[in-house]
């Protein structure tokens, strides 16, 4: 909670102006709670952050804040902090940024340096001289100092393939590096203005994922990063199609069996411990939504138990192909797909074999 509070407070610079007033407001939030009311304390702090860290903040305000040349701007520092939280390695290196960003014990040169992905001299040669563009934080990445000196003023279309060959970086490893540094694949060939726009959005996503890693936005829907790794986009799409198909079966079966009571029956079929998280997730449901839209707010892993309900499974099984071992196969497949889905959604590297296994278990139209 404290890590999340520090991260969110520094990201939004909420104490940078009128700090005494902000402190007083925060103290007032928690003054009414008893010392034993830990949940109330946590809710108060998360509520304070939630007033600023809305959906629009992540997709609009933060992206705009990253359009800066100030390397110590809150958004710029938050991106580096997010990379540390997520265990990022330096670009063109297997060394973690957490280690490389530590001050050196001796010597004047740090192990990691902020490198211009599109070098200054190269941009100048193409008439791009405005400091706000050349030194924008979206044009910087942490690399080992040796790689930085090798890159020099070469075009990225020239130095990227050279370094990949020199360091034996294959497509999977390169895809992971690009994901960790918020770089779109084939970024080195993009128009510079397009590159900056693309990267700012991905940097904001990385910051948001790190905030979630610290426990923020617990009830928010997962992010959808099609840029994660080579092959992951196709896997994600198949998983989405499978989820959509299963939710469609669940909706159709419950509507046919229970009519107007379908939404209530689907909620009652959940274990008691899972109803609280669902109720919190439903707060994001638009006003006026039809009751059975509750199905869209279930986790993938919650769908099989609802289909397995005693008075439901026979009907559901027919929709899913009618195989005698359909229940076991469905449970096993979802058990393997759901973790891969969550790892992709949280921008974590997924073993290549697990990716292949997940896509083989996620046909476009589910058939048990």
Coordinates of C-alpha atoms in Angstrom, one line a residue:
X1 CA 0.0 0.0 0.0
X2 CA 2.8 2.4 0.9
X3 CA 4.7 1.6 -2.3
X4 CA 1.4 2.3 -4.3
X5 CA 0.8 5.5 -2.4
X6 CA 4.3 6.8 -3.0
X7 CA 4.2 5.8 -6.7
X8 CA 0.8 7.4 -7.3
X9 CA 1.6 10.6 -5.3
X10 CA 4.9 11.2 -7.1
X11 CA 3.4 10.3 -10.5
X12 CA 0.7 13.0 -10.2
X13 CA 2.8 15.5 -8.2
X14 CA -0.2 15.9 -5.9
X15 CA 2.0 17.4 -3.2
X16 CA 4.1 19.7 -5.4
X17 CA 1.8 22.7 -4.8
X18 CA 0.0 23.7 -1.5
X19 CA 1.6 20.7 0.1
X20 CA 0.5 21.6 3.6
X21 CA -3.1 21.8 2.4
X22 CA -2.8 18.4 0.7
X23 CA -1.3 16.9 3.9
X24 CA -4.1 18.3 6.0
X25 CA -6.7 16.9 3.6
X26 CA -5.1 13.5 3.7
X27 CA -4.9 13.4 7.5
X28 CA -8.5 14.4 7.6
X29 CA -9.4 11.4 5.4
X30 CA -8.0 8.9 7.9
X31 CA -8.7 10.8 11.2
X32 CA -12.2 9.3 11.5
X33 CA -11.0 5.6 11.4
X34 CA -10.2 3.6 14.5
X35 CA -6.6 2.3 14.8
X36 CA -8.0 -1.2 14.2
X37 CA -9.8 -0.3 11.0
X38 CA -7.0 -1.2 8.6
X39 CA -9.5 -1.7 5.7
X40 CA -10.9 1.8 6.1
X41 CA -7.3 3.2 6.1
X42 CA -6.5 1.4 2.9
X43 CA -9.8 2.5 1.3
X44 CA -9.2 6.1 2.2
X45 CA -5.7 6.2 0.6
X46 CA -6.9 4.3 -2.5
X47 CA -9.8 6.7 -2.7
X48 CA -7.5 9.7 -2.6
X49 CA -5.5 8.3 -5.5
X50 CA -8.6 7.3 -7.4
X51 CA -9.8 10.9 -7.6
X52 CA -6.9 11.7 -9.9
X53 CA -6.0 8.3 -11.4
X54 CA -9.1 7.9 -13.5
X55 CA -9.4 6.2 -16.9
X56 CA -8.9 9.5 -18.7
X57 CA -5.8 10.2 -16.7
X58 CA -4.1 7.1 -18.0
X59 CA -5.1 7.4 -21.6
X60 CA -5.1 11.2 -22.0
X61 CA -3.4 13.2 -19.2
X62 CA -0.4 10.9 -18.7
X63 CA 0.2 10.5 -22.4
X64 CA 0.3 14.3 -22.7
X65 CA 2.6 14.7 -19.7
X66 CA 5.1 12.4 -21.4
X67 CA 5.5 14.9 -24.2
X68 CA 8.3 16.6 -22.4
X69 CA 12.1 16.9 -22.6
X70 CA 12.5 17.1 -18.8
X71 CA 14.1 13.8 -17.8
X72 CA 13.1 14.5 -14.2
X73 CA 9.5 15.3 -14.9
X74 CA 7.1 13.2 -12.7
X75 CA 5.8 11.2 -15.7
X76 CA 9.4 10.5 -17.0
X77 CA 10.6 9.3 -13.6
X78 CA 7.5 7.2 -13.2
X79 CA 8.3 5.4 -16.4
X80 CA 11.7 4.4 -15.1
X81 CA 10.3 3.5 -11.7
X82 CA 7.6 1.3 -13.5
X83 CA 10.4 -0.5 -15.4
X84 CA 12.1 -1.3 -12.1
X85 CA 8.9 -2.5 -10.6
X86 CA 8.3 -4.8 -13.6
X87 CA 11.9 -6.1 -13.6
X88 CA 12.9 -4.6 -16.9
X89 CA 16.4 -5.2 -18.3
X90 CA 18.4 -2.5 -20.1
X91 CA 17.9 -2.3 -23.9
X92 CA 20.4 -4.5 -25.7
X93 CA 21.4 -6.2 -22.4
X94 CA 20.4 -8.9 -19.9
X95 CA 21.2 -6.7 -16.9
X96 CA 18.3 -5.4 -14.9
X97 CA 17.7 -1.7 -14.7
X98 CA 17.4 -2.1 -10.9
X99 CA 21.1 -3.0 -10.8
X100 CA 22.3 -0.6 -13.5
X101 CA 20.5 2.4 -12.1
X102 CA 22.3 2.1 -8.7
X103 CA 25.0 4.7 -8.4
X104 CA 28.5 3.3 -9.1
X105 CA 30.7 2.5 -6.1
X106 CA 33.6 4.1 -7.9
X107 CA 34.3 5.9 -11.1
X108 CA 32.5 8.8 -12.7
X109 CA 30.5 6.9 -15.4
X110 CA 27.2 5.1 -14.5
X111 CA 26.6 1.6 -15.8
X112 CA 23.5 2.7 -17.6
X113 CA 22.9 5.8 -19.7
X114 CA 19.9 7.4 -21.2
X115 CA 20.4 6.9 -25.0
X116 CA 18.7 8.8 -27.8
X117 CA 17.0 6.1 -29.8
X118 CA 17.0 8.4 -32.8
X119 CA 20.4 10.1 -32.3
X120 CA 20.6 13.9 -32.1
X121 CA 23.1 14.3 -35.0
X122 CA 20.9 12.1 -37.2
X123 CA 17.8 14.1 -36.4
X124 CA 19.7 17.4 -37.0
X125 CA 20.7 16.1 -40.4
X126 CA 17.1 15.7 -41.3
X127 CA 16.1 19.2 -40.1
X128 CA 14.7 18.2 -36.7
X129 CA 16.4 20.6 -34.3
X130 CA 13.7 21.6 -31.8
X131 CA 14.9 20.5 -28.4
X132 CA 11.4 19.5 -27.3
X133 CA 11.4 16.9 -30.1
X134 CA 15.0 15.8 -30.1
X135 CA 15.3 15.3 -26.3
X136 CA 11.7 14.2 -25.7
X137 CA 11.7 11.4 -23.0
X138 CA 9.9 9.2 -25.6
X139 CA 13.2 9.3 -27.6
X140 CA 15.3 8.0 -24.6
X141 CA 16.0 4.5 -23.3
X142 CA 18.4 3.1 -20.8
X143 CA 21.2 1.1 -22.3
X144 CA 24.6 0.0 -21.1
X145 CA 27.2 2.7 -21.7
X146 CA 29.2 0.4 -24.0
X147 CA 26.2 0.0 -26.4
X148 CA 25.5 3.7 -26.2
X149 CA 29.1 4.5 -27.4
X150 CA 28.7 2.0 -30.2
X151 CA 25.4 3.4 -31.4
X152 CA 26.9 6.9 -31.6
X153 CA 25.1 9.0 -34.3
X154 CA 23.9 6.1 -36.6
X155 CA 20.4 5.7 -37.8
X156 CA 18.3 3.2 -35.8
X157 CA 17.7 1.3 -39.1
X158 CA 21.5 0.9 -39.2
X159 CA 22.5 0.3 -35.6
X160 CA 19.6 -2.0 -34.5
X161 CA 20.3 -4.9 -36.9
X162 CA 24.1 -4.5 -36.2
X163 CA 23.6 -4.7 -32.4
X164 CA 21.1 -7.5 -32.7
X165 CA 23.6 -9.5 -34.8
X166 CA 26.5 -8.7 -32.5
X167 CA 24.7 -9.6 -29.3
X168 CA 22.8 -12.6 -30.9
X169 CA 19.4 -11.2 -30.1
X170 CA 16.7 -13.4 -31.7
X171 CA 13.1 -12.3 -32.5
X172 CA 11.6 -13.5 -29.3
X173 CA 14.2 -11.8 -27.1
X174 CA 14.0 -8.6 -29.2
X175 CA 10.2 -8.6 -28.9
X176 CA 10.5 -8.8 -25.1
X177 CA 13.0 -6.0 -25.0
X178 CA 10.8 -3.8 -27.2
X179 CA 7.8 -4.6 -24.9
X180 CA 9.7 -3.8 -21.7
X181 CA 10.9 -0.4 -23.2
X182 CA 7.5 0.5 -24.7
X183 CA 8.8 0.3 -28.2
X184 CA 6.5 -0.8 -31.0
X185 CA 8.0 -3.6 -33.2
X186 CA 9.8 -2.2 -36.2
X187 CA 10.0 1.2 -34.4
X188 CA 13.4 1.8 -36.0
X189 CA 11.7 2.2 -39.4
X190 CA 8.9 4.5 -38.3
X191 CA 8.6 8.2 -39.1
X192 CA 10.0 10.1 -36.1
X193 CA 6.8 11.9 -35.3
X194 CA 4.8 8.7 -35.5
X195 CA 7.4 6.9 -33.3
X196 CA 7.0 9.5 -30.6
X197 CA 3.2 9.3 -30.6
X198 CA 3.3 5.5 -30.5
X199 CA 5.8 5.2 -27.7
X200 CA 4.2 7.8 -25.4
X201 CA 1.0 5.7 -25.4
X202 CA 3.0 2.5 -24.6
X203 CA 5.0 4.3 -21.9
X204 CA 1.7 5.3 -20.2
X205 CA 0.5 1.7 -20.4
X206 CA 3.7 0.5 -18.8
X207 CA 3.3 3.0 -15.9
X208 CA -0.3 1.8 -15.5
X209 CA 0.7 -1.8 -15.4
X210 CA 3.3 -1.1 -12.7
X211 CA 0.7 0.7 -10.7
X212 CA -1.5 -2.4 -11.0
X213 CA 1.4 -4.6 -10.0
X214 CA 1.5 -2.6 -6.7
X215 CA -2.2 -3.3 -6.2
X216 CA -3.8 -0.3 -7.9
X217 CA -7.0 -0.6 -9.9
X218 CA -7.9 -4.1 -8.5
X219 CA -11.3 -4.2 -10.1
X220 CA -10.4 -2.6 -13.5
X221 CA -10.6 -4.7 -16.6
X222 CA -7.2 -5.9 -17.9
X223 CA -5.3 -3.9 -20.4
X224 CA -5.0 -5.3 -23.9
X225 CA -1.4 -5.0 -25.1
X226 CA -1.2 -6.5 -28.7
X227 CA 2.4 -5.2 -28.8
X228 CA 3.6 -7.5 -26.1
X229 CA 5.7 -10.1 -27.8
X230 CA 5.9 -11.7 -31.3
X231 CA 3.1 -14.3 -31.3
X232 CA 1.3 -12.9 -28.3
X233 CA -1.0 -10.8 -30.3
X234 CA -2.4 -13.8 -32.1
X235 CA -2.7 -15.7 -28.9
X236 CA -4.5 -12.8 -27.2
X237 CA -6.9 -12.6 -30.1
X238 CA -7.7 -16.4 -29.9
X239 CA -8.2 -16.1 -26.2
X240 CA -10.5 -13.1 -26.6
X241 CA -12.5 -15.1 -29.2
X242 CA -12.7 -18.1 -26.9
X243 CA -13.8 -15.9 -24.0
X244 CA -16.5 -14.3 -26.2
X245 CA -17.8 -17.7 -27.2
X246 CA -17.9 -19.1 -23.7
X247 CA -19.7 -15.9 -22.4
X248 CA -22.1 -16.3 -25.3
X249 CA -22.9 -19.9 -24.3
X250 CA -23.3 -18.9 -20.6
X251 CA -25.6 -16.0 -21.5
X252 CA -27.7 -18.1 -23.9
X253 CA -28.1 -21.1 -21.5
X254 CA -29.0 -19.0 -18.4
X255 CA -31.4 -16.9 -20.4
X256 CA -33.1 -20.0 -21.8
X257 CA -33.3 -21.8 -18.5
X258 CA -34.1 -18.9 -16.1
X259 CA -35.6 -16.1 -18.1
X260 CA -35.8 -12.9 -16.1
X261 CA -34.0 -14.5 -13.2
X262 CA -30.9 -15.4 -15.3
X263 CA -28.7 -12.7 -13.9
X264 CA -29.6 -13.5 -10.3
X265 CA -29.1 -17.2 -10.9
X266 CA -25.7 -16.7 -12.4
X267 CA -24.5 -14.6 -9.4
X268 CA -25.9 -17.2 -7.0
X269 CA -24.0 -19.9 -8.7
X270 CA -20.7 -18.2 -7.7
X271 CA -19.0 -19.2 -4.5
X272 CA -19.7 -16.6 -1.7
X273 CA -16.1 -15.4 -1.6
X274 CA -16.2 -14.4 -5.3
X275 CA -19.4 -12.3 -5.1
X276 CA -17.7 -9.4 -3.4
X277 CA -15.1 -8.8 -6.2
X278 CA -17.9 -9.2 -8.8
X279 CA -20.0 -6.6 -7.1
X280 CA -17.0 -4.2 -7.1
X281 CA -16.3 -4.9 -10.8
X282 CA -20.0 -4.2 -11.6
X283 CA -19.6 -0.6 -10.4
X284 CA -18.0 0.1 -13.7
X285 CA -21.1 -1.2 -15.6
X286 CA -22.8 1.6 -17.5
X287 CA -26.1 2.8 -16.1
X288 CA -29.1 1.1 -17.8
X289 CA -27.2 -2.0 -18.8
X290 CA -29.4 -5.1 -19.2
X291 CA -29.1 -7.4 -16.1
X292 CA -27.4 -10.3 -17.9
X293 CA -24.5 -8.1 -18.8
X294 CA -23.2 -9.4 -15.5
X295 CA -21.7 -12.2 -17.6
X296 CA -19.3 -9.7 -19.2
X297 CA -17.7 -8.9 -15.8
X298 CA -16.9 -12.4 -14.8
X299 CA -13.3 -13.6 -14.9
X300 CA -12.5 -16.3 -17.4
X301 CA -11.9 -18.8 -14.6
X302 CA -15.4 -18.2 -13.1
X303 CA -17.2 -19.2 -16.3
X304 CA -16.7 -23.1 -16.1
X305 CA -18.3 -23.4 -12.6
X306 CA -21.4 -21.5 -13.7
X307 CA -21.7 -23.8 -16.7
X308 CA -21.1 -26.9 -14.4
X309 CA -24.1 -26.0 -12.1
X310 CA -26.3 -29.1 -11.7
X311 CA -29.3 -27.6 -13.4
X312 CA -27.2 -26.0 -16.2
X313 CA -24.5 -28.4 -17.4
X314 CA -26.7 -30.7 -19.5
X315 CA -27.9 -27.8 -21.6
X316 CA -24.5 -26.2 -21.7
X317 CA -22.7 -29.4 -22.8
X318 CA -24.9 -29.6 -25.8
X319 CA -23.9 -26.1 -26.9
X320 CA -20.2 -27.2 -26.4
X321 CA -20.4 -30.3 -28.5
X322 CA -21.8 -32.9 -26.2
X323 CA -18.5 -34.8 -25.5
X324 CA -18.8 -37.2 -22.5
X325 CA -15.6 -35.8 -21.0
X326 CA -16.5 -32.2 -21.9
X327 CA -16.5 -31.0 -18.4
X328 CA -13.0 -32.2 -17.6
X329 CA -11.6 -30.9 -20.9
X330 CA -13.2 -27.5 -20.5
X331 CA -11.9 -27.1 -16.9
X332 CA -8.4 -28.3 -17.9
X333 CA -8.2 -25.9 -20.9
X334 CA -9.4 -22.9 -19.0
X335 CA -6.9 -23.7 -16.2
X336 CA -4.1 -23.4 -18.7
X337 CA -5.4 -20.5 -20.8
X338 CA -6.3 -18.2 -17.9
X339 CA -2.8 -17.8 -16.4
X340 CA -1.4 -17.0 -19.9
X341 CA -4.1 -14.5 -20.4
X342 CA -3.3 -12.8 -17.1
X343 CA 0.4 -12.7 -17.8
X344 CA 0.0 -11.1 -21.2
X345 CA -2.5 -8.6 -19.7
X346 CA 0.0 -7.6 -17.0
X347 CA 2.9 -7.3 -19.5
X348 CA 4.9 -10.3 -18.3
X349 CA 7.0 -12.5 -20.5
X350 CA 5.3 -15.8 -21.3
X351 CA 7.3 -18.9 -22.1
X352 CA 7.0 -19.7 -25.9
X353 CA 5.8 -23.2 -25.3
X354 CA 3.0 -22.0 -23.0
X355 CA 1.9 -19.5 -25.7
X356 CA 1.7 -22.3 -28.2
X357 CA -0.2 -24.5 -25.7
X358 CA -2.7 -21.7 -25.0
X359 CA -3.4 -21.0 -28.6
X360 CA -3.9 -24.7 -29.3
X361 CA -6.5 -24.8 -26.5
X362 CA -8.3 -21.6 -27.6
X363 CA -10.2 -22.4 -30.9
X364 CA -12.3 -19.7 -32.4
X365 CA -15.5 -21.7 -31.7
X366 CA -15.2 -23.8 -28.6
X367 CA -15.9 -27.5 -29.1
X368 CA -15.5 -29.9 -26.2

